[in-house]
Amino acid sequence: MNLANLSLTDLKNGWHSTETGFACNYCQATWPQASSPQQRQEHLELVHGGNQAQLLHLKSRYNTLTPKQQDLLTAFASGIKDQELADQLQVAAATIRHQKFTFREKAKQAKLYLATYESVFAHPDSSDQLIEPPAQATMLDDRWLITEDEIAQTLQHYFNFDQEPIRLKRWPQKQKTIIIVLTRIITEIPIEQPLTEPEINSFLKPVYFDYVTVRRYLVDYGFLQRSADGREYRRPNDNRKD
């Protein structure tokens, strides 16, 4: 899920609009324009356990809810009475009411921040739009402050686009430039397809002779996922348009 491309309404619905209709926020399911909200809702319930559950347990660096908070919100959503929940958790009912108050206060803070942000950046210069880091990225700092214009200029400088597949002329030295180069190399890897190391190498070898370095950086920066035993690689689907 790429939060940069989804509105608050999209997140609450569990689906978003496309040029031809609608698409699920969590998988590749699509629906035509004439489809009903009920059809989409049924898909979310049957395939994903409901949109609310997906939002509560979303694996994203932006989901800051602790497991305890996730459990509490799940309980609140069920309509359980404060006293009954307090009895189950063996705490005072006042503790449950205080937790609800805390959630409401955080929601107010988030609402004010969102309104302020949208007011400030209502008409951003398209050339200053920053790219969205991969959902799995962990080393988030100013290296990721990359505009679309920076990408276009850097890729023209470092790649030979006259060949198929593309060829990287040389490996950059600066970390920010490496990230930009990786944003293009990763598009050579199929999305959501389990691949062995030799299979990953077969995609990277034509791009650059030191494919081992490329592979390592793709993993380090979150463009590729690698299993714990190192035998399987996967390019996650973050809904970014290549």
CSV table of C-alpha atoms in Angstrom, one decimal:
chain,number,residue,atom,x,y,z
A,1,MET,CA,0.0,0.0,0.0
A,2,ASN,CA,1.4,3.4,-1.0
A,3,LEU,CA,-0.1,5.9,1.4
A,4,ALA,CA,1.1,8.8,-0.8
A,5,ASN,CA,-1.4,7.8,-3.5
A,6,LEU,CA,-4.4,7.2,-1.2
A,7,SER,CA,-6.8,9.7,0.3
A,8,LEU,CA,-8.3,9.4,3.8
A,9,THR,CA,-11.5,8.2,2.1
A,10,ASP,CA,-9.6,5.5,0.2
A,11,LEU,CA,-8.0,4.2,3.4
A,12,LYS,CA,-11.4,4.1,5.2
A,13,ASN,CA,-13.0,2.3,2.2
A,14,GLY,CA,-10.3,-0.2,1.6
A,15,TRP,CA,-10.3,0.5,-2.2
A,16,HIS,CA,-9.4,3.4,-4.5
A,17,SER,CA,-10.5,4.8,-7.8
A,18,THR,CA,-8.6,4.0,-11.0
A,19,GLU,CA,-8.9,5.1,-14.6
A,20,THR,CA,-11.2,2.1,-15.4
A,21,GLY,CA,-13.0,1.6,-12.1
A,22,PHE,CA,-11.7,0.6,-8.6
A,23,ALA,CA,-8.9,-1.4,-7.1
A,24,CYS,CA,-8.3,-3.0,-3.7
A,25,ASN,CA,-5.8,-1.3,-1.4
A,26,TYR,CA,-4.3,-4.7,-0.4
A,27,CYS,CA,-4.2,-6.9,-3.5
A,28,GLN,CA,-4.5,-6.9,-7.3
A,29,ALA,CA,-8.3,-7.2,-7.3
A,30,THR,CA,-10.1,-4.6,-9.5
A,31,TRP,CA,-13.7,-3.8,-10.2
A,32,PRO,CA,-15.4,-2.0,-13.1
A,33,GLN,CA,-16.9,1.5,-12.7
A,34,ALA,CA,-20.4,-0.1,-12.5
A,35,SER,CA,-19.5,-2.3,-9.5
A,36,SER,CA,-21.3,-1.7,-6.2
A,37,PRO,CA,-19.7,-0.8,-2.9
A,38,GLN,CA,-21.2,-4.0,-1.6
A,39,GLN,CA,-19.2,-6.1,-4.0
A,40,ARG,CA,-16.0,-4.4,-2.9
A,41,GLN,CA,-16.9,-4.7,0.7
A,42,GLU,CA,-17.6,-8.5,0.3
A,43,HIS,CA,-14.2,-8.9,-1.2
A,44,LEU,CA,-12.5,-7.1,1.7
A,45,GLU,CA,-14.4,-9.3,4.2
A,46,LEU,CA,-13.8,-12.6,2.5
A,47,VAL,CA,-10.2,-12.1,1.3
A,48,HIS,CA,-8.7,-9.7,3.8
A,49,GLY,CA,-10.9,-10.2,7.0
A,50,GLY,CA,-12.3,-6.7,6.6
A,51,ASN,CA,-10.8,-3.3,6.0
A,52,GLN,CA,-10.7,-2.4,9.7
A,53,ALA,CA,-8.6,-5.4,10.5
A,54,GLN,CA,-6.2,-4.6,7.7
A,55,LEU,CA,-5.8,-1.0,8.9
A,56,LEU,CA,-5.2,-2.0,12.5
A,57,HIS,CA,-2.6,-4.6,11.7
A,58,LEU,CA,-1.0,-3.0,8.6
A,59,LYS,CA,2.6,-3.8,8.3
A,60,SER,CA,3.9,-0.3,7.7
A,61,ARG,CA,6.3,2.0,9.3
A,62,TYR,CA,3.4,4.5,9.6
A,63,ASN,CA,1.4,2.1,11.7
A,64,THR,CA,2.7,3.1,15.2
A,65,LEU,CA,0.0,1.1,17.1
A,66,THR,CA,1.4,-1.3,19.7
A,67,PRO,CA,0.0,-4.9,19.8
A,68,LYS,CA,-1.9,-3.9,23.0
A,69,GLN,CA,-3.4,-0.8,21.3
A,70,GLN,CA,-4.4,-2.9,18.3
A,71,ASP,CA,-6.2,-5.4,20.7
A,72,LEU,CA,-7.9,-2.5,22.5
A,73,LEU,CA,-9.2,-0.9,19.3
A,74,THR,CA,-10.4,-4.3,18.1
A,75,ALA,CA,-12.3,-4.7,21.3
A,76,PHE,CA,-13.8,-1.2,21.1
A,77,ALA,CA,-14.9,-1.8,17.5
A,78,SER,CA,-16.9,-4.9,18.7
A,79,GLY,CA,-19.1,-2.7,20.8
A,80,ILE,CA,-18.1,-4.4,24.1
A,81,LYS,CA,-19.1,-2.4,27.2
A,82,ASP,CA,-16.3,-0.7,29.2
A,83,GLN,CA,-17.0,-2.7,32.4
A,84,GLU,CA,-17.1,-6.0,30.5
A,85,LEU,CA,-13.8,-5.3,28.8
A,86,ALA,CA,-12.3,-4.1,32.1
A,87,ASP,CA,-13.3,-7.4,33.7
A,88,GLN,CA,-11.7,-9.3,30.9
A,89,LEU,CA,-8.5,-7.4,31.2
A,90,GLN,CA,-8.7,-7.3,35.0
A,91,VAL,CA,-8.4,-3.5,35.2
A,92,ALA,CA,-10.6,-0.7,36.4
A,93,ALA,CA,-13.3,0.6,34.1
A,94,ALA,CA,-11.8,4.0,34.5
A,95,THR,CA,-8.6,2.7,32.9
A,96,ILE,CA,-10.6,1.6,29.8
A,97,ARG,CA,-12.3,5.0,29.6
A,98,HIS,CA,-8.9,6.8,29.9
A,99,GLN,CA,-7.6,4.7,27.0
A,100,LYS,CA,-10.6,5.7,24.9
A,101,PHE,CA,-9.9,9.4,25.8
A,102,THR,CA,-6.3,9.0,24.8
A,103,PHE,CA,-7.3,7.6,21.4
A,104,ARG,CA,-9.7,10.5,20.8
A,105,GLU,CA,-7.0,13.0,21.7
A,106,LYS,CA,-4.6,11.4,19.2
A,107,ALA,CA,-7.2,11.5,16.5
A,108,LYS,CA,-7.8,15.2,17.1
A,109,GLN,CA,-4.0,15.9,16.9
A,110,ALA,CA,-3.8,13.9,13.6
A,111,LYS,CA,-6.8,15.8,12.2
A,112,LEU,CA,-5.3,19.1,12.9
A,113,TYR,CA,-1.9,18.1,11.5
A,114,LEU,CA,-3.4,16.8,8.3
A,115,ALA,CA,-5.4,20.0,7.8
A,116,THR,CA,-2.3,22.1,8.4
A,117,TYR,CA,-0.2,19.9,6.1
A,118,GLU,CA,-2.8,20.0,3.3
A,119,SER,CA,-3.1,23.8,3.7
A,120,VAL,CA,0.6,24.4,3.4
A,121,PHE,CA,1.2,22.0,0.5
A,122,ALA,CA,-2.1,22.6,-1.3
A,123,HIS,CA,-0.3,23.5,-4.6
A,124,PRO,CA,3.2,22.0,-4.5
A,125,ASP,CA,5.5,22.4,-7.4
A,126,SER,CA,5.5,19.1,-9.3
A,127,SER,CA,9.2,19.3,-9.8
A,128,ASP,CA,9.6,19.3,-6.0
A,129,GLN,CA,7.5,16.2,-5.4
A,130,LEU,CA,9.5,13.7,-3.3
A,131,ILE,CA,9.5,10.1,-4.2
A,132,GLU,CA,7.9,7.6,-1.8
A,133,PRO,CA,10.5,5.2,-0.1
A,134,PRO,CA,9.7,1.5,-0.3
A,135,ALA,CA,7.4,0.3,2.5
A,136,GLN,CA,10.2,-1.9,3.8
A,137,ALA,CA,12.8,0.9,4.0
A,138,THR,CA,14.4,1.2,7.4
A,139,MET,CA,17.2,3.7,6.9
A,140,LEU,CA,15.0,6.8,6.5
A,141,ASP,CA,16.9,10.0,6.5
A,142,ASP,CA,17.8,12.9,4.2
A,143,ARG,CA,19.1,10.5,1.5
A,144,TRP,CA,15.5,9.8,0.7
A,145,LEU,CA,14.7,13.5,0.0
A,146,ILE,CA,14.7,12.9,-3.7
A,147,THR,CA,12.5,14.8,-6.3
A,148,GLU,CA,11.2,13.5,-9.6
A,149,ASP,CA,13.5,16.0,-11.4
A,150,GLU,CA,16.6,14.6,-9.6
A,151,ILE,CA,15.7,11.1,-10.6
A,152,ALA,CA,15.3,12.0,-14.3
A,153,GLN,CA,18.6,13.9,-14.4
A,154,THR,CA,20.5,11.2,-12.5
A,155,LEU,CA,19.2,8.3,-14.5
A,156,GLN,CA,20.2,10.0,-17.8
A,157,HIS,CA,23.7,10.4,-16.4
A,158,TYR,CA,24.3,6.9,-15.1
A,159,PHE,CA,22.4,4.6,-17.5
A,160,ASN,CA,22.7,3.7,-21.1
A,161,PHE,CA,19.1,3.5,-22.3
A,162,ASP,CA,20.1,2.6,-25.9
A,163,GLN,CA,20.5,-1.0,-24.9
A,164,GLU,CA,17.9,-3.6,-23.9
A,165,PRO,CA,18.0,-4.3,-21.0
A,166,ILE,CA,19.4,-1.0,-19.8
A,167,ARG,CA,23.1,-0.8,-18.7
A,168,LEU,CA,24.5,1.0,-15.7
A,169,LYS,CA,27.6,2.9,-16.8
A,170,ARG,CA,29.3,3.0,-13.4
A,171,TRP,CA,28.4,2.6,-9.7
A,172,PRO,CA,27.8,5.9,-8.0
A,173,GLN,CA,29.7,6.9,-4.8
A,174,LYS,CA,27.0,9.0,-3.0
A,175,GLN,CA,24.4,7.2,-1.1
A,176,LYS,CA,21.6,9.4,-2.4
A,177,THR,CA,22.6,8.7,-6.0
A,178,ILE,CA,22.7,5.0,-5.3
A,179,ILE,CA,19.1,5.1,-4.1
A,180,ILE,CA,18.1,6.9,-7.3
A,181,VAL,CA,19.9,4.2,-9.4
A,182,LEU,CA,18.2,1.5,-7.4
A,183,THR,CA,14.7,3.0,-8.1
A,184,ARG,CA,15.3,2.2,-11.8
A,185,ILE,CA,17.1,-1.2,-11.4
A,186,ILE,CA,14.3,-2.6,-9.3
A,187,THR,CA,11.9,-2.2,-12.1
A,188,GLU,CA,13.7,-5.0,-13.9
A,189,ILE,CA,12.5,-7.4,-11.2
A,190,PRO,CA,8.9,-8.8,-11.4
A,191,ILE,CA,6.6,-7.8,-8.6
A,192,GLU,CA,5.5,-10.3,-5.9
A,193,GLN,CA,7.2,-13.3,-7.5
A,194,PRO,CA,9.3,-15.5,-5.3
A,195,LEU,CA,12.8,-15.8,-6.8
A,196,THR,CA,15.9,-17.7,-6.0
A,197,GLU,CA,19.3,-16.0,-5.8
A,198,PRO,CA,20.4,-17.3,-9.2
A,199,GLU,CA,17.1,-16.0,-10.7
A,200,ILE,CA,17.6,-12.6,-9.1
A,201,ASN,CA,21.1,-12.6,-10.5
A,202,SER,CA,19.9,-13.3,-14.0
A,203,PHE,CA,17.9,-10.1,-13.9
A,204,LEU,CA,20.8,-8.0,-12.5
A,205,LYS,CA,23.8,-9.4,-14.5
A,206,PRO,CA,22.8,-7.7,-17.8
A,207,VAL,CA,22.4,-4.3,-15.9
A,208,TYR,CA,25.7,-4.2,-14.1
A,209,PHE,CA,28.7,-6.5,-13.9
A,210,ASP,CA,28.9,-6.3,-10.1
A,211,TYR,CA,25.4,-7.7,-9.6
A,212,VAL,CA,26.3,-8.9,-6.1
A,213,THR,CA,26.7,-5.3,-4.9
A,214,VAL,CA,23.5,-4.3,-6.6
A,215,ARG,CA,21.6,-7.1,-5.0
A,216,ARG,CA,23.0,-6.3,-1.6
A,217,TYR,CA,22.0,-2.6,-1.8
A,218,LEU,CA,18.5,-3.6,-3.1
A,219,VAL,CA,18.0,-5.6,0.0
A,220,ASP,CA,19.6,-3.1,2.4
A,221,TYR,CA,17.4,-0.2,1.2
A,222,GLY,CA,14.2,-2.2,1.2
A,223,PHE,CA,13.7,-2.6,-2.5
A,224,LEU,CA,14.0,-6.4,-2.2
A,225,GLN,CA,12.8,-8.7,0.6
A,226,ARG,CA,15.0,-11.7,1.4
A,227,SER,CA,14.0,-14.7,3.4
A,228,ALA,CA,15.7,-15.4,6.7
A,229,ASP,CA,17.6,-18.4,5.2
A,230,GLY,CA,18.7,-16.2,2.2
A,231,ARG,CA,17.1,-18.6,-0.3
A,232,GLU,CA,14.2,-16.6,-1.6
A,233,TYR,CA,13.9,-13.0,-2.8
A,234,ARG,CA,10.8,-11.0,-3.5
A,235,ARG,CA,10.1,-7.5,-4.9
A,236,PRO,CA,7.1,-6.3,-2.8
A,237,ASN,CA,4.2,-4.5,-4.4
A,238,ASP,CA,4.1,-1.0,-3.0
A,239,ASN,CA,1.6,0.3,-5.7
A,240,ARG,CA,4.3,2.6,-7.1
A,241,LYS,CA,3.9,3.2,-10.8
A,242,ASP,CA,7.1,2.3,-12.6
